[in-house]
Amino acid sequence: MTAWNTDRHLTQPYEWAEPVPLKTSLQRAREVFATLLNLLVFAFESVPLWWETLVAQFVTPSSKNISGQTALVTGGANGLGQSIAIALAKEGCNVAVVDVDETNARKTVASLRRYNVSAEAYKVDVSDYEAVRQLGRDVERDLGPVDILVNNAGILPTSFSQDALPSHIERSMGVNVLSSVWTTQTFIDSMIRRRKGHIVAISSIAGYIAPGWAKTYATTKFALRGFMDALEDDLYLRGQANHVHTTTVFPFAFNTRKQAISLLKASSGLTRLPIYEPAMLGETVVRAIKTNQRKVVVPEVLKPYQLSIYENLPIKIRQLLTRTMAQGEVKLVD
Ligand SMILES: NC(=O)c1ccc[n+]([C@@H]2O[C@H](COP(=O)([O-])OP(=O)(O)OC[C@H]3O[C@@H](n4cnc5c(N)ncnc54)[C@H](O)[C@@H]3O)[C@@H](O)[C@H]2O)c1
């Protein structure tokens, strides 16, 4: 029986919540007044915070030393994960490379050790909750508690038709979303206890701009963004925001798995898309970790808030902007 079926409130007969009590005009006026007062207090108290944010734009952020820390990179055997693992090793981090591709995980580990750090390969399917719990014990035994967790493993769209296959959709949800929840649950308690940690997630531009030809992928990347926002708030509510940091990364297109990148190059609206080399992403992610950057678009040609503006444009204006940027190429290829 699944957890869904065992939820007690679902097996009991449906009951409506208590009716919302009717309010007098006076009570409603009081509520409006209280809300306006709160807004006024907010406006007043936010002034120094806006000032602080503005000043920060013109000041080089201070950088923390991560040398000697233990980092874990999921999907670290290849592609962007490998470039992140290398950049972390260059900074003096000991690295756990976690991947289903054992052969390349071992090769990556061998190249990391050239930087005089400890590195170990772990063959783990990170969408498997029990396997991730075991991973937590194994890494702690071999390399010590994890300080930097990089949730990078993901399945990129490799065919349009697969986007509609239930098995592919489930697998993508498992690898691109659930794995980050499992690893975070596994490693966050020790970070909080030790008042030290950093959790990174590799979302995508598709976590803001959802292409119709990659619905499953975009769904997972939006979900990861939501998870990271909630995690950040959770840490703030627990009073941990100054000790355990989060970074969500939104990469454009990077030259990794041939099958996925060939498809991307041929996709609607993307044939002129610049494709970047992974090393740049690794370096940007490490810089973002060292400066506690919350969100970063790679390459840093845009700020995440600009993507939020795009996301909230009136639909016809957004479609026009997309068509203009893609020089009229936008069509559904399926
Ligand atoms: N390459 C890009 O253009 C691009 C752009 C935006 C975001 N991203 C994101 O960056 C991340 C890495 O992308 P990439 O291009 O390097 O992909 P990739 O396919 O080249 O590498 C992914 C790695 O993850 C591993 N992996 C897959 N499933 C796994 C699982 N269940 N457990 C453990 N390891 C697993 C693979 O074996 C592989 O080594 C993904 O989350 C992807 O969505 C990539």
XYZ file of C-alpha atoms and ligand atoms in Angstrom:
378
model
C 0.000 0.000 0.000
C 1.395 3.440 -0.905
C 1.774 6.328 1.546
C -1.022 8.078 -0.380
C -3.518 5.357 0.587
C -2.400 5.288 4.192
C -3.047 9.021 4.706
C -5.735 8.882 7.408
C -7.657 11.934 6.300
C -8.180 10.393 2.875
C -9.661 7.144 4.159
C -12.181 8.944 6.377
C -15.461 10.397 5.014
C -15.029 13.922 3.626
C -15.898 16.705 6.118
C -16.172 20.418 5.296
C -14.140 22.849 7.411
C -16.090 25.151 9.778
C -17.958 27.875 7.843
C -16.131 31.223 7.674
C -17.904 33.491 10.233
C -19.698 36.502 8.761
C -18.041 39.801 9.606
C -19.668 43.109 10.437
C -18.712 46.194 8.389
C -16.774 47.464 11.407
C -14.749 44.244 11.661
C -13.967 44.403 7.923
C -12.908 48.059 8.196
C -10.645 47.149 11.143
C -9.039 44.372 9.107
C -8.383 46.676 6.145
C -6.912 49.250 8.513
C -4.637 46.656 10.161
C -3.451 45.476 6.725
C -2.703 49.044 5.619
C -0.845 49.679 8.865
C 1.246 46.525 8.334
C 2.078 47.682 4.816
C 3.168 51.042 6.149
C 5.410 49.397 8.772
C 6.834 47.167 6.035
C 7.528 50.146 3.740
C 9.296 51.972 6.589
C 11.362 49.002 7.777
C 12.339 47.935 4.252
C 14.087 51.239 3.395
C 17.477 50.282 4.961
C 17.211 46.823 3.421
C 16.650 48.276 -0.063
C 19.619 50.566 0.539
C 21.774 47.605 1.638
C 20.741 45.683 -1.503
C 21.512 48.659 -3.736
C 24.945 49.217 -2.202
C 25.735 45.497 -2.547
C 25.395 45.847 -6.345
C 28.499 48.060 -6.410
C 30.647 46.220 -3.858
C 32.670 43.067 -4.545
C 31.057 40.422 -2.315
C 33.247 38.848 0.364
C 34.303 35.323 -0.450
C 34.376 32.362 1.963
C 37.194 29.832 2.055
C 35.927 26.348 1.198
C 39.295 24.603 1.120
C 39.225 21.343 3.097
C 35.420 21.121 2.999
C 33.653 17.980 1.817
C 31.512 18.368 -1.276
C 29.132 15.872 -2.869
C 28.131 16.214 -6.517
C 25.305 14.105 -7.913
C 25.725 13.237 -11.586
C 29.367 14.197 -11.099
C 30.815 11.621 -13.527
C 30.061 13.582 -16.696
C 28.904 16.878 -18.149
C 28.179 19.836 -15.881
C 28.504 17.737 -12.709
C 32.046 16.805 -13.668
C 32.954 20.454 -14.321
C 31.554 21.433 -10.910
C 33.482 18.593 -9.221
C 36.720 19.758 -10.897
C 36.147 23.394 -9.914
C 35.502 22.319 -6.291
C 38.657 20.182 -6.230
C 40.650 23.139 -7.571
C 39.413 25.069 -4.509
C 40.748 22.313 -2.248
C 37.466 20.523 -1.535
C 37.349 16.774 -1.008
C 34.728 15.465 -3.408
C 32.241 12.590 -3.467
C 31.272 11.875 -7.069
C 27.863 10.201 -7.113
C 26.599 8.737 -10.359
C 24.983 5.717 -11.997
C 27.882 5.777 -14.481
C 30.501 4.029 -12.365
C 33.197 3.931 -15.056
C 33.237 7.668 -15.648
C 32.751 8.410 -11.940
C 36.033 6.565 -11.280
C 37.782 8.419 -14.127
C 36.540 11.747 -12.762
C 37.756 10.840 -9.277
C 41.206 10.023 -10.675
C 41.391 13.465 -12.291
C 40.211 15.182 -9.064
C 42.958 13.534 -7.007
C 45.525 15.384 -9.151
C 44.554 18.482 -7.165
C 45.802 16.816 -3.936
C 42.331 16.330 -2.500
C 40.492 13.211 -1.395
C 37.883 12.000 -3.846
C 35.659 8.915 -3.940
C 33.217 7.515 -6.499
C 29.806 6.153 -5.438
C 27.559 4.228 -7.788
C 24.108 5.336 -6.658
C 20.788 6.019 -8.352
C 19.910 9.230 -6.514
C 16.207 8.881 -7.231
C 16.202 5.871 -4.844
C 15.496 7.089 -1.294
C 17.027 4.108 0.546
C 20.137 4.213 -1.675
C 20.592 7.917 -0.849
C 20.287 7.225 2.918
C 22.990 4.547 2.575
C 25.088 6.997 0.522
C 24.886 9.448 3.428
C 26.423 6.857 5.770
C 29.085 5.777 3.251
C 30.268 9.306 2.431
C 30.416 10.315 6.092
C 32.543 7.230 6.806
C 34.928 7.880 3.869
C 35.164 11.677 3.639
C 33.445 13.058 6.754
C 30.244 15.123 6.980
C 29.128 16.815 3.774
C 29.477 20.625 3.795
C 28.555 21.326 0.181
C 25.803 19.362 -1.529
C 25.406 19.891 -5.279
C 22.187 18.463 -6.704
C 23.102 18.260 -10.363
C 22.000 14.825 -11.633
C 19.269 15.196 -14.179
C 17.755 13.722 -17.292
C 17.689 16.133 -20.209
C 15.104 15.712 -22.950
C 16.565 13.278 -25.435
C 13.492 12.927 -27.652
C 10.205 14.753 -28.077
C 8.057 11.617 -28.202
C 9.488 10.378 -24.894
C 8.142 13.532 -23.276
C 4.744 11.851 -23.351
C 5.732 8.370 -22.143
C 4.544 7.755 -18.561
C 7.694 5.802 -17.687
C 9.917 8.642 -18.947
C 7.885 11.259 -17.092
C 8.088 9.293 -13.834
C 11.820 8.732 -14.254
C 12.435 12.449 -14.919
C 10.440 13.430 -11.829
C 12.459 10.924 -9.794
C 15.905 11.980 -11.005
C 15.372 15.724 -11.575
C 13.187 16.478 -8.545
C 12.862 13.750 -5.902
C 16.594 13.057 -5.780
C 17.189 16.620 -4.521
C 14.573 16.141 -1.807
C 16.158 12.837 -0.722
C 19.731 14.190 -0.644
C 18.660 17.356 1.174
C 16.802 15.303 3.803
C 19.870 13.115 4.182
C 22.499 15.831 4.595
C 20.751 18.891 6.031
C 20.499 17.753 9.671
C 24.263 17.498 10.037
C 24.696 20.907 8.351
C 22.270 22.472 10.814
C 23.888 20.727 13.781
C 27.333 21.907 12.709
C 25.970 25.351 11.677
C 27.782 25.051 8.347
C 26.618 24.047 4.900
C 25.664 24.963 1.388
C 23.039 23.296 -0.802
C 23.162 23.881 -4.556
C 20.643 22.818 -7.181
C 21.115 22.897 -10.933
C 17.795 23.968 -12.372
C 17.756 25.454 -15.900
C 16.549 28.407 -17.913
C 13.649 25.981 -18.457
C 12.900 26.587 -14.753
C 11.628 30.019 -15.848
C 10.861 29.634 -19.546
C 8.853 26.488 -20.242
C 9.224 25.266 -23.840
C 6.185 23.418 -25.205
C 8.423 20.727 -26.693
C 9.957 19.832 -23.311
C 6.983 19.886 -20.939
C 8.279 17.204 -18.595
C 11.740 18.758 -18.361
C 10.329 22.226 -17.682
C 7.957 20.797 -15.065
C 10.873 19.246 -13.199
C 13.025 22.389 -13.413
C 10.184 24.610 -12.136
C 9.660 22.105 -9.315
C 13.330 22.281 -8.367
C 13.161 26.079 -8.270
C 10.104 25.864 -6.004
C 11.813 23.331 -3.758
C 14.892 25.554 -3.404
C 12.803 28.656 -2.623
C 10.912 26.712 0.052
C 14.154 25.276 1.439
C 15.637 28.759 1.694
C 12.573 29.946 3.594
C 12.644 26.851 5.806
C 16.243 27.640 6.799
C 15.273 31.254 7.507
C 12.328 30.178 9.695
C 14.599 27.804 11.610
C 17.090 30.646 12.233
C 19.717 28.851 10.104
C 19.908 31.195 7.107
C 23.275 32.601 8.196
C 24.871 29.153 8.536
C 23.331 26.988 5.825
C 23.099 28.665 2.428
C 21.370 27.792 -0.810
C 22.210 28.512 -4.437
C 19.932 27.737 -7.365
C 21.622 27.700 -10.763
C 19.838 28.439 -14.043
C 22.145 27.444 -16.930
C 21.554 28.263 -20.580
C 22.757 25.559 -23.029
C 26.035 23.757 -22.289
C 27.946 21.291 -24.405
C 27.486 17.981 -22.582
C 25.677 14.757 -23.608
C 25.752 14.540 -27.401
C 22.243 13.114 -27.764
C 20.620 15.925 -25.757
C 22.656 18.772 -27.232
C 22.072 17.654 -30.849
C 18.357 17.686 -30.130
C 18.594 21.111 -28.508
C 20.462 22.516 -31.516
C 17.703 21.292 -33.832
C 14.847 22.487 -31.620
C 12.341 25.137 -32.492
C 13.676 28.609 -31.808
C 17.019 27.321 -30.602
C 19.088 26.706 -33.722
C 20.939 30.010 -33.185
C 21.280 29.460 -29.444
C 24.866 29.842 -28.201
C 26.212 26.663 -26.620
C 28.768 27.154 -23.846
C 31.610 24.996 -22.533
C 30.996 23.287 -19.137
C 34.184 24.554 -17.448
C 32.680 28.050 -17.286
C 29.658 26.690 -15.436
C 31.818 24.879 -12.871
C 33.750 28.048 -12.118
C 30.575 30.164 -11.851
C 28.928 27.675 -9.488
C 31.965 27.640 -7.203
C 32.114 31.451 -7.216
C 28.396 31.534 -6.333
C 29.013 29.120 -3.442
C 31.934 31.165 -2.136
C 29.935 34.405 -2.228
C 26.652 32.858 -0.981
C 24.773 33.902 -4.123
C 21.120 32.768 -3.859
C 20.399 32.433 -7.552
C 22.603 32.615 -10.598
C 21.966 32.483 -14.336
C 24.914 31.014 -16.270
C 26.374 32.704 -18.218
C 25.573 35.749 -16.109
C 24.054 37.747 -18.976
C 20.751 37.995 -17.123
C 19.688 38.321 -13.510
C 17.089 35.851 -12.225
C 14.643 38.711 -11.533
C 14.718 39.545 -15.253
C 13.558 36.001 -15.983
C 10.723 36.553 -13.484
C 9.699 39.654 -15.427
C 9.711 37.658 -18.691
C 7.648 34.949 -16.997
C 5.004 37.487 -15.970
C 4.733 39.473 -19.204
C 1.307 39.454 -20.879
C 1.225 36.252 -22.929
C 1.078 37.898 -26.386
C 4.014 40.161 -25.551
C 5.975 37.181 -24.237
C 5.252 35.210 -27.406
C 6.288 38.194 -29.551
C 9.529 38.569 -27.575
C 10.301 34.838 -27.940
C 9.548 34.956 -31.692
C 11.682 38.068 -32.162
C 14.639 36.635 -30.228
C 14.388 33.359 -32.173
C 14.121 35.319 -35.420
C 10.744 33.860 -36.304
C 11.751 30.238 -35.869
C 9.257 29.326 -33.146
C 7.028 26.397 -34.050
C 6.058 23.153 -32.355
C 8.273 20.294 -33.495
C 6.711 17.032 -32.377
N 23.621 20.769 -20.525
C 22.800 21.797 -20.524
O 22.683 22.542 -21.504
C 21.967 22.100 -19.311
C 21.270 23.310 -19.284
C 20.506 23.616 -18.165
C 20.459 22.733 -17.098
N 21.142 21.550 -17.162
C 21.031 20.665 -16.013
O 22.324 20.379 -15.529
C 22.379 19.053 -14.986
C 23.500 18.285 -15.656
O 23.245 18.276 -17.058
P 24.283 17.654 -18.082
O 24.051 18.337 -19.369
O 25.622 17.607 -17.495
O 23.695 16.160 -18.183
P 24.474 14.821 -18.607
O 23.439 13.886 -19.094
O 25.611 15.142 -19.487
O 25.065 14.306 -17.215
C 24.196 13.932 -16.181
C 24.911 12.992 -15.253
O 23.960 12.562 -14.280
C 24.056 11.144 -14.156
N 22.776 10.602 -13.719
C 21.638 10.497 -14.446
N 20.681 9.914 -13.708
C 21.222 9.636 -12.495
C 20.728 9.034 -11.319
N 19.476 8.559 -11.253
N 21.544 8.916 -10.255
C 22.831 9.367 -10.324
N 23.347 9.945 -11.419
C 22.562 10.075 -12.492
C 24.456 10.668 -15.528
O 25.018 9.361 -15.506
C 25.440 11.735 -15.944
O 26.728 11.442 -15.494
C 21.004 18.456 -15.221
O 20.225 18.607 -14.058
C 20.455 19.297 -16.348
O 19.054 19.323 -16.342
C 21.897 21.226 -18.241
